[in-house]
Coordinates of C-alpha atoms in Angstrom, one line a residue:
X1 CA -90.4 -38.3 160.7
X2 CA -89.2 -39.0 157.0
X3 CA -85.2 -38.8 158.1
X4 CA -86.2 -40.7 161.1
X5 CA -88.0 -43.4 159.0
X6 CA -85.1 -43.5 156.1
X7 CA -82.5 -43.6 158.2
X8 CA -84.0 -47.2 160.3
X9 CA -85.1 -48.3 156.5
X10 CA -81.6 -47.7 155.4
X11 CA -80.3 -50.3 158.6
X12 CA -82.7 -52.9 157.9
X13 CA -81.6 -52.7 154.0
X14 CA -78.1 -53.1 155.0
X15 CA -78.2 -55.7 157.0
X16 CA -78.0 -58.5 154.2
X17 CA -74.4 -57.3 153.3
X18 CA -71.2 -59.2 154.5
X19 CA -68.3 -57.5 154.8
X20 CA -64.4 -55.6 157.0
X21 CA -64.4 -52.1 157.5
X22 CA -61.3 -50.3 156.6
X23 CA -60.7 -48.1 159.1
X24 CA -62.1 -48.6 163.0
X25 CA -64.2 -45.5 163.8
X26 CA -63.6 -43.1 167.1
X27 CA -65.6 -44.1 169.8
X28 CA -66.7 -47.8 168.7
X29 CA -67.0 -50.9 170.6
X30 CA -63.6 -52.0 168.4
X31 CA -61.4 -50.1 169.2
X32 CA -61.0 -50.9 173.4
X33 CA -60.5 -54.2 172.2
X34 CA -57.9 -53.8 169.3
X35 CA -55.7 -51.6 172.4
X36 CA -56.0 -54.7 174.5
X37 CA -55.0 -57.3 171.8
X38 CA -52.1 -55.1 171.7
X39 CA -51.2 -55.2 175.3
X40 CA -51.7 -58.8 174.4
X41 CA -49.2 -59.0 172.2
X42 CA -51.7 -60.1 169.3
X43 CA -51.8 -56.7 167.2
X44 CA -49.2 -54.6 165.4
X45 CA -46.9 -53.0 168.2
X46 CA -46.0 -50.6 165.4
X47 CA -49.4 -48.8 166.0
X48 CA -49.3 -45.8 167.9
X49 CA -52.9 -45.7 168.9
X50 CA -51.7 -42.2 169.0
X51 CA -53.1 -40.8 165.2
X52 CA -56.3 -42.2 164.9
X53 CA -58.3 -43.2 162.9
X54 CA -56.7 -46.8 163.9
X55 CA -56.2 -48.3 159.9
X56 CA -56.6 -52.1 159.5
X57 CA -55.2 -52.6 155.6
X58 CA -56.7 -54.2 153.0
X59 CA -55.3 -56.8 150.5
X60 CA -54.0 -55.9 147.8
X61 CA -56.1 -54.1 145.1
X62 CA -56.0 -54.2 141.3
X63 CA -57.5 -51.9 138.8
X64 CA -59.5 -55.2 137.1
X65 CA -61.8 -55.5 141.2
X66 CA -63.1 -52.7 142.6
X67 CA -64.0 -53.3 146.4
X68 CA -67.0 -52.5 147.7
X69 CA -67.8 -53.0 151.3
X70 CA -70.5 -52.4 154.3
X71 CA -68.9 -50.3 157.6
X72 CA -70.7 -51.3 161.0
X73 CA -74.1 -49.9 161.6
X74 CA -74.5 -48.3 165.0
X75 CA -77.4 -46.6 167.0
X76 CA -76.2 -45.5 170.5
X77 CA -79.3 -44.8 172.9
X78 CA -78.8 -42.0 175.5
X79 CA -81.2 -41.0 178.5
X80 CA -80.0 -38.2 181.3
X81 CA -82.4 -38.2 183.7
X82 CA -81.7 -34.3 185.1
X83 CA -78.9 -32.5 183.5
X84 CA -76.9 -33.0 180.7
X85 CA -73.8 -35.3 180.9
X86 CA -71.0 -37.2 178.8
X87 CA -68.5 -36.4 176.8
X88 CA -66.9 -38.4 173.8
X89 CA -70.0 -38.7 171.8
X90 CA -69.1 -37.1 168.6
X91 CA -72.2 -35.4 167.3
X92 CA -74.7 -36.4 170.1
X93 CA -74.8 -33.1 172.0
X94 CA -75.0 -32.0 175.7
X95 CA -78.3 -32.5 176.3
X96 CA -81.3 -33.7 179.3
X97 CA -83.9 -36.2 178.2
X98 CA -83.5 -38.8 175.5
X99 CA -81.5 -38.6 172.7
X100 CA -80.5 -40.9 170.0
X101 CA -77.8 -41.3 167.5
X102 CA -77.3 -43.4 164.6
X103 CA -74.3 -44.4 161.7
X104 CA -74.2 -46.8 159.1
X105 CA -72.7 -46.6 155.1
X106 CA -70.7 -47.8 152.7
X107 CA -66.4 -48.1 151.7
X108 CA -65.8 -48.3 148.3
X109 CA -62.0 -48.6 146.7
X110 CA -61.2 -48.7 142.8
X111 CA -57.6 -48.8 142.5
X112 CA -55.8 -46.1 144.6
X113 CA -58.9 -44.1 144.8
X114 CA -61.3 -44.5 148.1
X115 CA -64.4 -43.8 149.1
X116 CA -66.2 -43.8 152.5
X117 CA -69.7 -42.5 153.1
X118 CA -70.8 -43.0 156.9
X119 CA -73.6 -40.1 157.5
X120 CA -74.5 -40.0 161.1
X121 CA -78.2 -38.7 162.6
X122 CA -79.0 -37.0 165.7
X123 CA -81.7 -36.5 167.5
X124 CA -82.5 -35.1 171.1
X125 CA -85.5 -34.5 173.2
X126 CA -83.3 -31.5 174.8
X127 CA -85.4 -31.6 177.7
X128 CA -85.5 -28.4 180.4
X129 CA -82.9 -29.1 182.8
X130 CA -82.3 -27.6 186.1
X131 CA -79.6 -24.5 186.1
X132 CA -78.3 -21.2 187.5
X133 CA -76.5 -18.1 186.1
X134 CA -73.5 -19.8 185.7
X135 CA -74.1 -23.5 184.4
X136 CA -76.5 -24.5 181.9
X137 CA -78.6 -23.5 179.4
X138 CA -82.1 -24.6 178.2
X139 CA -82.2 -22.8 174.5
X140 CA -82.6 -24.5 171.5
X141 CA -85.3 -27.5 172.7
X142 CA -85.9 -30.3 170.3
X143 CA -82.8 -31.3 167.8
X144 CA -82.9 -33.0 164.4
X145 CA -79.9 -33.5 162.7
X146 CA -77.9 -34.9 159.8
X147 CA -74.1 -34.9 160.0
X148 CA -71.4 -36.0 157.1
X149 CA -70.1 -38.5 159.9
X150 CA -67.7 -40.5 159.3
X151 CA -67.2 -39.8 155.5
X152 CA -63.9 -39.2 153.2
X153 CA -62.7 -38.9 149.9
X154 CA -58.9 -39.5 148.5
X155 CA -56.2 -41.4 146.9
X156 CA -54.0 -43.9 148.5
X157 CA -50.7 -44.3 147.6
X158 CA -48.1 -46.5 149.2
X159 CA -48.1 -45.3 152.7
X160 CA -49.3 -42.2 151.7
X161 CA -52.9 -40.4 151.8
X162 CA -54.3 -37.7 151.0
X163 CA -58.2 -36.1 150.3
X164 CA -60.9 -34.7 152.0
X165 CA -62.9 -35.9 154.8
X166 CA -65.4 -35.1 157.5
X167 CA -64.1 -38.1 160.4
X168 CA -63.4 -37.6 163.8
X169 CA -59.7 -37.6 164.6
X170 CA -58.1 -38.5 167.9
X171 CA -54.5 -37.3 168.1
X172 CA -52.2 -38.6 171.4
X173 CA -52.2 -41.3 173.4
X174 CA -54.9 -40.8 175.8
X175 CA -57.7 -43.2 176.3
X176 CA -60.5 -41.1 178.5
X177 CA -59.6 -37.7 176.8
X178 CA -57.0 -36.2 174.8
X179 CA -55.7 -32.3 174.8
X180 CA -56.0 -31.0 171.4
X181 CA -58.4 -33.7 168.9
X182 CA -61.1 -36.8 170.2
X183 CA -64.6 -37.3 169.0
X184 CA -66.1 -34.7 171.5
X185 CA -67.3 -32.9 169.0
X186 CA -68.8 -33.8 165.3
X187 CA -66.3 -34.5 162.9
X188 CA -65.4 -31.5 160.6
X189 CA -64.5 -30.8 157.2
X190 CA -61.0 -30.8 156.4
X191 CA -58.4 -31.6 153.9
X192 CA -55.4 -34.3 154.9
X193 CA -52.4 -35.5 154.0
X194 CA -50.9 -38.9 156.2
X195 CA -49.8 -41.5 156.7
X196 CA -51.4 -44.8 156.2
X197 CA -49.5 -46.8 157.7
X198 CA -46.7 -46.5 160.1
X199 CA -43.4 -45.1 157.4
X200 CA -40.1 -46.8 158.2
X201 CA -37.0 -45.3 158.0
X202 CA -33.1 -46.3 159.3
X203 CA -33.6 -44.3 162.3
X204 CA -36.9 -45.8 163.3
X205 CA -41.2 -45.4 162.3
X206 CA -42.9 -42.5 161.8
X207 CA -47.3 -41.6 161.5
X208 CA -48.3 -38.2 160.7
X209 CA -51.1 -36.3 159.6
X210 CA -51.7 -32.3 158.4
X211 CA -55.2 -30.9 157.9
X212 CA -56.5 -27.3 156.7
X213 CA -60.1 -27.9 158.5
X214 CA -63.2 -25.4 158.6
X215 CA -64.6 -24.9 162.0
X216 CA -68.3 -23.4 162.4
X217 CA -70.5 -22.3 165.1
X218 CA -73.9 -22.2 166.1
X219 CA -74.8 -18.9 167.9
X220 CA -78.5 -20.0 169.0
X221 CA -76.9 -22.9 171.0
X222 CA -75.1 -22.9 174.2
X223 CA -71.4 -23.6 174.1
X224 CA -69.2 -25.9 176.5
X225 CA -66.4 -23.8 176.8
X226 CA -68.8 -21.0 178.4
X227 CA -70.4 -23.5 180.7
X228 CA -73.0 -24.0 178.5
X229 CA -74.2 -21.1 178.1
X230 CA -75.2 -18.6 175.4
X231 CA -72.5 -15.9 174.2
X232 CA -72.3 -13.0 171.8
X233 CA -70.1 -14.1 168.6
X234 CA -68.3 -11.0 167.5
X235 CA -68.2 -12.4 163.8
X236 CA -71.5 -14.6 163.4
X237 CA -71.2 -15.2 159.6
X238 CA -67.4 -16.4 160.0
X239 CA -66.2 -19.4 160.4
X240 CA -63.1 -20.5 161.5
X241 CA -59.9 -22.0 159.9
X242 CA -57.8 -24.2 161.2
X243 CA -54.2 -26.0 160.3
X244 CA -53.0 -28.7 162.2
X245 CA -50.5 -31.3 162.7
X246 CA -49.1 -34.5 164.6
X247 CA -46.3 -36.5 164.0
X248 CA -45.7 -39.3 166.3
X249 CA -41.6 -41.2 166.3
X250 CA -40.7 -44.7 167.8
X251 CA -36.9 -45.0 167.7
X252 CA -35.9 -47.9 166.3
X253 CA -33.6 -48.6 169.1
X254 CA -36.1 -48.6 171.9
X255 CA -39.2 -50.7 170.9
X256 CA -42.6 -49.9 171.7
X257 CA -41.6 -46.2 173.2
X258 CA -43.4 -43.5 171.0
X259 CA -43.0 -39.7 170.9
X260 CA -45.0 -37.4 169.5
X261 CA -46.2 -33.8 168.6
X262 CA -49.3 -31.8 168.2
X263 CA -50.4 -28.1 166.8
X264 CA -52.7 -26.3 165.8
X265 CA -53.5 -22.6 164.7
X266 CA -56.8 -21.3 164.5
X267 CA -58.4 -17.6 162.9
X268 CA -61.2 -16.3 161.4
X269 CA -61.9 -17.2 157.3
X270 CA -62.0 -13.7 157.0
X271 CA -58.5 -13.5 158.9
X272 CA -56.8 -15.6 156.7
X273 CA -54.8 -13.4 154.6
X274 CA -53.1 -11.6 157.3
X275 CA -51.0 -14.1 158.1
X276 CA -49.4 -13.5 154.8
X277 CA -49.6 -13.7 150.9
X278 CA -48.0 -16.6 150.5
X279 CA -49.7 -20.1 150.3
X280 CA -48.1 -21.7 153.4
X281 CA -48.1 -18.6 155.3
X282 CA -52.3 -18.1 154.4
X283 CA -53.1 -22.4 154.8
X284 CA -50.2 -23.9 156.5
X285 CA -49.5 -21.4 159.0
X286 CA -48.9 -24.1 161.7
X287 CA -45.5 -25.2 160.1
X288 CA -44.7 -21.5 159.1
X289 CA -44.8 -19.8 162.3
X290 CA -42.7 -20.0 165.3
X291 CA -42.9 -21.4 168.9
X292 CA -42.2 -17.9 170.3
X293 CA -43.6 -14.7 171.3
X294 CA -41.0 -12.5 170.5
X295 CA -41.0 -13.6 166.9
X296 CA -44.7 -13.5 166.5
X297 CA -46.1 -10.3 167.7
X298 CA -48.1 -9.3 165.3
X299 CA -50.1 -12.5 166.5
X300 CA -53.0 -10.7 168.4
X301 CA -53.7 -8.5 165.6
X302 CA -53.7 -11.3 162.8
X303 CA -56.6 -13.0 165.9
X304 CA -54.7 -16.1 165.8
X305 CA -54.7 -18.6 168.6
X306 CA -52.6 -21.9 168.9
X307 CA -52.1 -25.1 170.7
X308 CA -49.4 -27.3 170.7
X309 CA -48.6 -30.5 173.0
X310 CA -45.8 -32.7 173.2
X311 CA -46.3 -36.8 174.1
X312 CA -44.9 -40.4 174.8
X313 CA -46.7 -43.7 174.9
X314 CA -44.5 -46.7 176.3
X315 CA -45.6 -50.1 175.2
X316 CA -44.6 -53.1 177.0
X317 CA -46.7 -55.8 175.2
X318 CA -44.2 -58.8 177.2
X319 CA -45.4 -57.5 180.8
X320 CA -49.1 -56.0 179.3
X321 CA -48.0 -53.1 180.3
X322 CA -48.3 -49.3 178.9
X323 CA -47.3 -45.9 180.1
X324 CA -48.4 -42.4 178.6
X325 CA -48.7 -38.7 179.0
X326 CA -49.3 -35.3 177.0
X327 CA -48.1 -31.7 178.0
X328 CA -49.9 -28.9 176.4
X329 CA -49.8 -25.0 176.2
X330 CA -52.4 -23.1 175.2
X331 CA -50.1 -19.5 174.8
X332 CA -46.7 -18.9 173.3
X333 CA -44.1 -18.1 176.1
X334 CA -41.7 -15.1 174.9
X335 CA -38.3 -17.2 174.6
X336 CA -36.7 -20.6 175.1
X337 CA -35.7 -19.0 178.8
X338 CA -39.9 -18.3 179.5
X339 CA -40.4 -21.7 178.9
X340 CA -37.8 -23.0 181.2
X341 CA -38.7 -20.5 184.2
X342 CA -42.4 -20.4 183.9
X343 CA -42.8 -24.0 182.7
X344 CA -46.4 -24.5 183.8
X345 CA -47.8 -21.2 182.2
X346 CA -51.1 -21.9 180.3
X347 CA -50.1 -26.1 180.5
X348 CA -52.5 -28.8 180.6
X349 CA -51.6 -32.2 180.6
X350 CA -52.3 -36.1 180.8
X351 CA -51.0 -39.2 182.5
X352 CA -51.7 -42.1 182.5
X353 CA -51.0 -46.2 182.7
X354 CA -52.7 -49.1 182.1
X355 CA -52.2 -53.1 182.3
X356 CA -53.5 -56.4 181.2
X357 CA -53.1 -59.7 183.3
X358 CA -53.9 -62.9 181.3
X359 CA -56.0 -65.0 183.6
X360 CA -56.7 -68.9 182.9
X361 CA -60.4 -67.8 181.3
X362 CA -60.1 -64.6 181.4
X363 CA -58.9 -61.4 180.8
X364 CA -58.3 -58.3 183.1
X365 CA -57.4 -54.9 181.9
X366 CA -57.1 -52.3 184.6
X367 CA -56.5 -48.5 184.2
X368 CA -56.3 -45.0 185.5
X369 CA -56.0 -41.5 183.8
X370 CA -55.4 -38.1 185.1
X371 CA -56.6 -34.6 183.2
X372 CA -55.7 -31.5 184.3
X373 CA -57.0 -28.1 182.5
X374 CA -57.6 -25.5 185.2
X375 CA -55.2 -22.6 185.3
X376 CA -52.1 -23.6 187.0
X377 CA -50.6 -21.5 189.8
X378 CA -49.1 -19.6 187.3
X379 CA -51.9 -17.4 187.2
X380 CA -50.6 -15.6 190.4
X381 CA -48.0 -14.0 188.0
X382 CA -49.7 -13.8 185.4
X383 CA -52.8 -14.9 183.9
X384 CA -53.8 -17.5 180.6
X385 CA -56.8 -18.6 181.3
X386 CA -58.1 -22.3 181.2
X387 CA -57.4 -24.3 178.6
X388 CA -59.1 -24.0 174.9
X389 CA -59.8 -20.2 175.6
X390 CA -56.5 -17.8 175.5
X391 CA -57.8 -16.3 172.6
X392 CA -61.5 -15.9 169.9
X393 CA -64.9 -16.1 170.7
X394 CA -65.7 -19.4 170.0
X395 CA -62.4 -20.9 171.8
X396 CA -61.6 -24.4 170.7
X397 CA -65.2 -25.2 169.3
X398 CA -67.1 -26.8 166.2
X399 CA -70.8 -26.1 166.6
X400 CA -69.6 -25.4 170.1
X401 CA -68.7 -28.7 171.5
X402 CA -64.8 -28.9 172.4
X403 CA -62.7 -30.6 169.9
X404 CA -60.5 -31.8 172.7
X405 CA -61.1 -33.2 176.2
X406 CA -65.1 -33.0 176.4
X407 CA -65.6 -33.3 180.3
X408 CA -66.2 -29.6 180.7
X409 CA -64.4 -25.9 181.0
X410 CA -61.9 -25.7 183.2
X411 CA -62.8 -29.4 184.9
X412 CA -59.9 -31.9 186.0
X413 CA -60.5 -35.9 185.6
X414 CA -59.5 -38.9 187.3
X415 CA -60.7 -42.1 185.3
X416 CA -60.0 -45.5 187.4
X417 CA -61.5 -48.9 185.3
X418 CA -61.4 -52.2 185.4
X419 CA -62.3 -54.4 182.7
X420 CA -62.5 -58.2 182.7
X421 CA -62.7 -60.3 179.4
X422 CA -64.1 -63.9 179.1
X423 CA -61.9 -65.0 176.4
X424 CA -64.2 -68.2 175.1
X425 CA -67.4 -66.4 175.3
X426 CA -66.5 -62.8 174.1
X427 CA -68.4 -61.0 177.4
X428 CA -67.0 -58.6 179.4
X429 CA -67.8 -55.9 182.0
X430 CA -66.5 -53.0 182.4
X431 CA -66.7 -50.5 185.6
X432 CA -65.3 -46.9 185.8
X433 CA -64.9 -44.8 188.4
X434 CA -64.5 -40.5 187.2
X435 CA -63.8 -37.8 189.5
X436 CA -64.6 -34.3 187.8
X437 CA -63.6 -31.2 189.2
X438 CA -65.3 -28.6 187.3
X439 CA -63.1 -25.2 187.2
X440 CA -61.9 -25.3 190.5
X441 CA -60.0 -22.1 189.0
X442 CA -62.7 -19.8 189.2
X443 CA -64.9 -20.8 191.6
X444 CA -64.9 -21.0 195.4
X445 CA -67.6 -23.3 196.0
X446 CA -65.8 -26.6 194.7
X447 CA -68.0 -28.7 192.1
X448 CA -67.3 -32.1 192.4
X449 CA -68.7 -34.5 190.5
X450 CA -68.2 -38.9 191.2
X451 CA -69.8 -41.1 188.3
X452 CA -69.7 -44.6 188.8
X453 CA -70.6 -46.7 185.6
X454 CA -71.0 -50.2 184.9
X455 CA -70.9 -51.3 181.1
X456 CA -71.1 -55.0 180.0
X457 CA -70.2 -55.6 176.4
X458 CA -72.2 -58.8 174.8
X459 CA -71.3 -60.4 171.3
X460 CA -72.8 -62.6 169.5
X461 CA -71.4 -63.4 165.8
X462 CA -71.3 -59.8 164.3
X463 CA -73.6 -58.3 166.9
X464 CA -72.4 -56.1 169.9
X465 CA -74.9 -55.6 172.6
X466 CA -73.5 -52.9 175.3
X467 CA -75.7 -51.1 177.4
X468 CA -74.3 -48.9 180.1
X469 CA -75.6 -47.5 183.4
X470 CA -73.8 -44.3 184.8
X471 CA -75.0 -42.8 188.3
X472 CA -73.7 -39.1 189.0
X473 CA -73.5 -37.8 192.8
X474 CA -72.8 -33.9 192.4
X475 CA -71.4 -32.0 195.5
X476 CA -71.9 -28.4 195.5
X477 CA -73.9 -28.3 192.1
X478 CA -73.3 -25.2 190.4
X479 CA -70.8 -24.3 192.7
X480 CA -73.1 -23.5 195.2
X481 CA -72.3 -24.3 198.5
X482 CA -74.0 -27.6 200.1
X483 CA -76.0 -28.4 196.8
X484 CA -76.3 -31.7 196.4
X485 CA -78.0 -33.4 193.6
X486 CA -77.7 -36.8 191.6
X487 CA -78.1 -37.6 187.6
X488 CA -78.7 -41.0 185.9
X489 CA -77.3 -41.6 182.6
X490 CA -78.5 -44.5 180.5
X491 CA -76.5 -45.7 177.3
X492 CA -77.1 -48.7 175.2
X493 CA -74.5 -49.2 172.2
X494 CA -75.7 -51.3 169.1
X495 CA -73.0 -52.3 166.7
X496 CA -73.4 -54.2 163.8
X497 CA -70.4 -55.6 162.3
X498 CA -71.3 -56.9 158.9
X499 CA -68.9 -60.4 159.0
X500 CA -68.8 -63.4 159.3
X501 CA -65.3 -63.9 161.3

């Protein structure tokens, strides 16, 4: 009860403070509405939204002031009321019952040298929950946490970056999931270089990040990309490396149309040096090694495992329109010919649209996104798997929560939502429709889930209100035939925003 009680001590302190945060954290109530005053016309078409962390810049700093500022305190409230359910919750894990999460800290810049402390706490009834032999898990009951969150450490110079950190990163332009980095998962350690700030050039803007991240495990929990279930870790007392990159283009001839690549290499730390002696060969490998097989065969014996996507995001701020989509592979194909003949080998993708109509009052932002991870037909020639696990024991994990799309192994999503905005008094309602087919790949018995969710979103000066209600009709549960079952999920969202404007 002592975390418990400094952690609600540590909100009530805080709350006398006035101040901007400097960057909009993954997964807050900001960042839907920054995306729509972009549509709108009103924010920086310049912006991705692909390489997040969205940054909002500061003014310009001296070495005589020091800045010191408050980041928005949020508790996010979550009840599932028979099984486990959501995804894009960062360190709040897959769990029945209650479960509570809360963030708050502190950004503090001296010069070109920042600062960001934003610790986040978890914790989870973990109720028993209804399962079978292949969905589910009830191991582990009651979980207390204390994560890093949101915190990082660097230098800033110009439009450059670079440091250490612990944040949640959301790379492509998805909006309900994204292939290869969201906040599903907890943030994890890793040391960056980026961009800042969108880099121009004669030929057009550019955003980028690399990482070198550390990627754990816990082997007394149950993991998502087994179904949640418990599974034997060959290396227990390893954790895993990874490098990663995305770079995101907008020519400067075409406005508002963005393109961008993803990749990422993953092995065990006590794998590292096979790659090679060298320094970019043991920490960089992701820029080192090649796209195909046949010059990378030694690959299965070094246990290294990649993904790599490719994007676009078209922005049509005049007609509030935008257009996206990401193509993934989870394998290397064995030449540039492989690729073209068996183009949908190990693939996953997303596509989607969206569009905002400007009303007399009002606002209305409609949308629909498609994700697709089971196997592809390919499989009938020859087989890769479902997306995150070609390859290692923990797959695509960090204490076994997927660091890409979070709605389950193997599923496929349909998002539909409609969202509309009174403009004078800053209320709005959201409803979303989600389809989930859970891994129709390997299962018979199709598991279909439908969600309907209603979220209205209340401000009031620097105060968010947003509570959410989410009701889940399951057909064949568990993929057994004719089981039907229903789940309730509960959310309220407390933000905090520490200004006056």
């Amino acid at each position: 009860m002592k975390r418990q009680f400094f952690i609600y001590l540590l909100f009530i302190c805080l709350l006398s403070y006035k101040s901007n945060a400097q960057q909009v954290i993954i997964g807050s109530l900001e960042e839907d509405s920054l995306r729509i005053a972009q549509l709108a016309g009103k924010f920086s078409s310049q912006l991705s939204f692909s390489v997040r962390p969205v940054e909002l810049h500061p003014t310009k700093i001296s070495w005589r002031k020091p800045v010191f500022k408050i980041l928005p305190a949020t508790v996010i409230t979550q009840f599932n009321s028979a099984k486990p359910f959501g995804w894009n919750d960062g360190a709040m894990i897959a769990a029945n019952g209650l479960q509570i999460m809360g963030r708050t800290g502190i950004y503090a810049r001296y010069g070109i040298i920042e600062v960001q402390l934003a610790p986040e706490w978890v914790y989870a009834a973990n109720k028993e929950y209804e399962n079978s032999p292949e969905w589910g898990s009830n191991a582990g009951g009651l979980y207390n946490k204390i994560f890093p969150g949101q915190s990082s450490a660097g230098i800033r110079i110009g439009s450059l970056s670079l440091g250490i950190s612990t944040q949640n990163l959301w790379w492509g332009p998805g909006q309900r999931s994204s292939l290869l980095m969201s906040n599903n998962a907890p943030g994890f350690l890793h040391a960056y270089i980026r961009s800042n700030r969108p880099a121009k050039t004669p030929i057009g803007t550019f955003e980028w990040q690399l990482i070198g991240a550390r990627l754990d495990s816990d082997s007394s929990r149950p993991y998502e990309n087994m179904h949640l279930k418990l599974t034997p870790v060959t290396y227990p007392s390893s954790w895993r490396y990874q490098s990663a990159f995305v770079i995101t283009y907008q020519p400067k001839w075409i406005p508002g149309l963005f393109l961008g690549m993803t990749r990422t290499l993953q092995r065990y730390q006590k794998d590292i040096g096979l790659g090679g002696t060298s320094f970019l060969s043991r920490y960089v490998p992701v820029i080192t090694k090649a796209f195909l097989k046949q010059n990378e065969q030694n690959d299965d014996a070094e246990n290294t495992d990649q993904l790599a996507s490719f994007f676009f995001r078209w922005l049509l701020p005049k007609s509030g329109w935008e257009f996206y989509g990401e193509w993934g592979y989870n394998d290397y194909n064995q030449n540039v010919r492989d690729y073209v003949m068996d183009a949908t080998h190990s693939v996953a993708y997303i596509i989607g649209a969206s569009k905002l109509y400007e009303l007399r009052k009002h606002q209305l932002w409609v949308g629909v996104e498609s994700l697709q991870q089971s196997e592809s037909a390919s499989n009938l020639l020859r087989g890769a798997g479902n997306w995150y696990v070609h390859g290692g024991d923990n797959g695509y994990t960090h204490w076994n929560q997927i660091i890409g799309a979070g709605v389950g192994y193997g599923a496929n999503l349909q998002s539909v939502w409609a969202k509309i905005i009174n403009t004078q008094t800053k209320y709005s309602l959201l409803c979303q429709l989600n389809r989930i087919n859970r891994d129709p790949n390997n299962y018979g018995n199709k598991w279909v889930d439908y969600a309907f969710s209603i979220q209205p979103f209340l401000q009031k000066k620097q105060i968010i209100v947003s509570p959410a209600i989410t009701y889940i009709y399951s057909r064949n549960a568990f993929w057994l035939i004719d089981n039907v079952n229903s789940n309730w999920n509960l959310r309220l969202h407390v933000f905090y925003n520490f200004t006056n404007k």
